[in-house]
Amino acid sequence: QVQLVESGGGLVQPGGSLRLSCAASGFTLASSTVAWFRQAPGKEREGVSCIRSRDGNTYYTHSVSGRFTISRDNIKNTVYLQMTSLKPEDTATYYCATLDCYPSRGGSFFYTDPSSAWGQGTQVTVSP
């Protein structure tokens, strides 16, 4: 069965760090471009970061650039999102998906519709 499973969320104080994991089963994640998304209550889902399979390029939305780092471990078939200097506005449910992504002129990125089904996500709460 092809699926992505997110984990690693939790409650953290402002300024803290978390590392999220996106583990794949049923297919090889190394051959896929993967993005992390997040959705806060009452808001639309937004793309946070993307790592491309064909060139290894990484992209970030402006609000997380310099604080978050996306990476992959092909042996573990997992993509990670290392989050540092967390802020209350980072509070959201985080999801990963396979798709394609491209750099935008503004320094962020845009992406295609996901080719994978949405998982349950992992909750990140940043609060004192």
PDB file of C-alpha atoms in Angstrom, residues 3-7 20-24 27 29-39 45-54 56-61 64 68-72 78-83 93-103 108-119 121-122:
ATOM      1  CA  GLN A   3       1.229   5.932   1.714  1.00  0.00           C
ATOM      2  CA  LEU A   4       3.019   8.725   3.538  1.00  0.00           C
ATOM      3  CA  VAL A   5       2.941   8.976   7.312  1.00  0.00           C
ATOM      4  CA  GLU A   6       3.839  12.161   9.152  1.00  0.00           C
ATOM      5  CA  SER A   7       5.202  12.200  12.694  1.00  0.00           C
ATOM      6  CA  LEU A  20       9.105  16.249  11.530  1.00  0.00           C
ATOM      7  CA  SER A  21       9.335  13.008   9.590  1.00  0.00           C
ATOM      8  CA  CYS A  22       7.524  11.918   6.450  1.00  0.00           C
ATOM      9  CA  ALA A  23       7.943   8.176   6.039  1.00  0.00           C
ATOM     10  CA  ALA A  24       6.959   6.438   2.835  1.00  0.00           C
ATOM     11  CA  PHE A  27       7.243   3.139  -2.966  1.00  0.00           C
ATOM     12  CA  LEU A  29      10.630   8.229  -1.845  1.00  0.00           C
ATOM     13  CA  ALA A  30      14.056   9.033  -3.324  1.00  0.00           C
ATOM     14  CA  SER A  31      12.527   9.206  -6.788  1.00  0.00           C
ATOM     15  CA  SER A  32       9.818  11.627  -5.678  1.00  0.00           C
ATOM     16  CA  THR A  33       9.705  15.341  -5.138  1.00  0.00           C
ATOM     17  CA  VAL A  34       8.241  15.923  -1.708  1.00  0.00           C
ATOM     18  CA  ALA A  35       6.735  18.971  -0.074  1.00  0.00           C
ATOM     19  CA  TRP A  36       5.650  19.842   3.419  1.00  0.00           C
ATOM     20  CA  PHE A  37       2.404  21.721   3.915  1.00  0.00           C
ATOM     21  CA  ARG A  38       0.651  23.101   6.954  1.00  0.00           C
ATOM     22  CA  GLN A  39      -2.873  24.096   7.801  1.00  0.00           C
ATOM     23  CA  ARG A  45      -3.352  24.722   3.502  1.00  0.00           C
ATOM     24  CA  GLU A  46      -0.053  26.326   2.485  1.00  0.00           C
ATOM     25  CA  GLY A  47       3.145  24.945   1.044  1.00  0.00           C
ATOM     26  CA  VAL A  48       6.018  25.264   3.496  1.00  0.00           C
ATOM     27  CA  SER A  49       8.977  23.587   1.824  1.00  0.00           C
ATOM     28  CA  CYS A  50       9.861  21.333  -1.061  1.00  0.00           C
ATOM     29  CA  ILE A  51      12.783  19.087  -2.002  1.00  0.00           C
ATOM     30  CA  ARG A  52      13.108  17.998  -5.614  1.00  0.00           C
ATOM     31  CA  SER A  53      14.194  14.531  -6.620  1.00  0.00           C
ATOM     32  CA  ARG A  54      15.794  15.447  -9.938  1.00  0.00           C
ATOM     33  CA  GLY A  56      18.060  18.044  -4.881  1.00  0.00           C
ATOM     34  CA  ASN A  57      17.034  21.696  -4.884  1.00  0.00           C
ATOM     35  CA  THR A  58      15.109  22.884  -1.862  1.00  0.00           C
ATOM     36  CA  TYR A  59      12.591  25.696  -1.570  1.00  0.00           C
ATOM     37  CA  TYR A  60      10.872  27.448   1.304  1.00  0.00           C
ATOM     38  CA  THR A  61       7.998  29.796   1.796  1.00  0.00           C
ATOM     39  CA  VAL A  64      10.044  29.858   7.305  1.00  0.00           C
ATOM     40  CA  PHE A  68      13.286  25.415   8.575  1.00  0.00           C
ATOM     41  CA  THR A  69      15.393  22.866   6.683  1.00  0.00           C
ATOM     42  CA  ILE A  70      14.048  20.091   4.497  1.00  0.00           C
ATOM     43  CA  SER A  71      16.146  16.997   3.859  1.00  0.00           C
ATOM     44  CA  ARG A  72      15.809  13.370   2.888  1.00  0.00           C
ATOM     45  CA  THR A  78      12.020   9.420   4.807  1.00  0.00           C
ATOM     46  CA  VAL A  79      11.905  13.179   4.286  1.00  0.00           C
ATOM     47  CA  TYR A  80      12.452  15.456   7.266  1.00  0.00           C
ATOM     48  CA  LEU A  81      11.552  19.004   8.169  1.00  0.00           C
ATOM     49  CA  GLN A  82      13.849  20.442  10.809  1.00  0.00           C
ATOM     50  CA  MET A  83      12.140  23.421  12.399  1.00  0.00           C
ATOM     51  CA  THR A  93      -1.126  20.507  11.344  1.00  0.00           C
ATOM     52  CA  TYR A  94       1.751  19.583   9.059  1.00  0.00           C
ATOM     53  CA  TYR A  95       1.389  17.265   6.082  1.00  0.00           C
ATOM     54  CA  CYS A  96       3.712  15.899   3.430  1.00  0.00           C
ATOM     55  CA  ALA A  97       2.898  15.006  -0.146  1.00  0.00           C
ATOM     56  CA  THR A  98       4.572  13.978  -3.384  1.00  0.00           C
ATOM     57  CA  LEU A  99       4.222  16.440  -6.233  1.00  0.00           C
ATOM     58  CA  ASP A 100       6.451  18.688  -8.305  1.00  0.00           C
ATOM     59  CA  CYS A 101       7.656  22.155  -7.366  1.00  0.00           C
ATOM     60  CA  TYR A 102       9.348  25.085  -9.049  1.00  0.00           C
ATOM     61  CA  PRO A 103      11.004  28.272  -7.847  1.00  0.00           C
ATOM     62  CA  SER A 108       9.478  31.061  -2.716  1.00  0.00           C
ATOM     63  CA  PHE A 109       8.032  28.218  -4.757  1.00  0.00           C
ATOM     64  CA  PHE A 110       4.905  26.970  -6.439  1.00  0.00           C
ATOM     65  CA  TYR A 111       3.781  23.409  -6.819  1.00  0.00           C
ATOM     66  CA  THR A 112       1.583  21.044  -8.753  1.00  0.00           C
ATOM     67  CA  ASP A 113      -1.372  19.176  -7.335  1.00  0.00           C
ATOM     68  CA  PRO A 114      -0.185  16.408  -5.020  1.00  0.00           C
ATOM     69  CA  SER A 115       0.053  12.937  -6.504  1.00  0.00           C
ATOM     70  CA  SER A 116      -0.253  11.293  -3.092  1.00  0.00           C
ATOM     71  CA  ALA A 117      -3.250  11.119  -0.792  1.00  0.00           C
ATOM     72  CA  TRP A 118      -3.243  13.383   2.234  1.00  0.00           C
ATOM     73  CA  GLY A 119      -2.344  11.633   5.464  1.00  0.00           C
ATOM     74  CA  GLY A 121      -0.691  14.967   9.466  1.00  0.00           C
ATOM     75  CA  THR A 122       1.168  15.782  12.646  1.00  0.00           C
TER      76      THR A 122
END
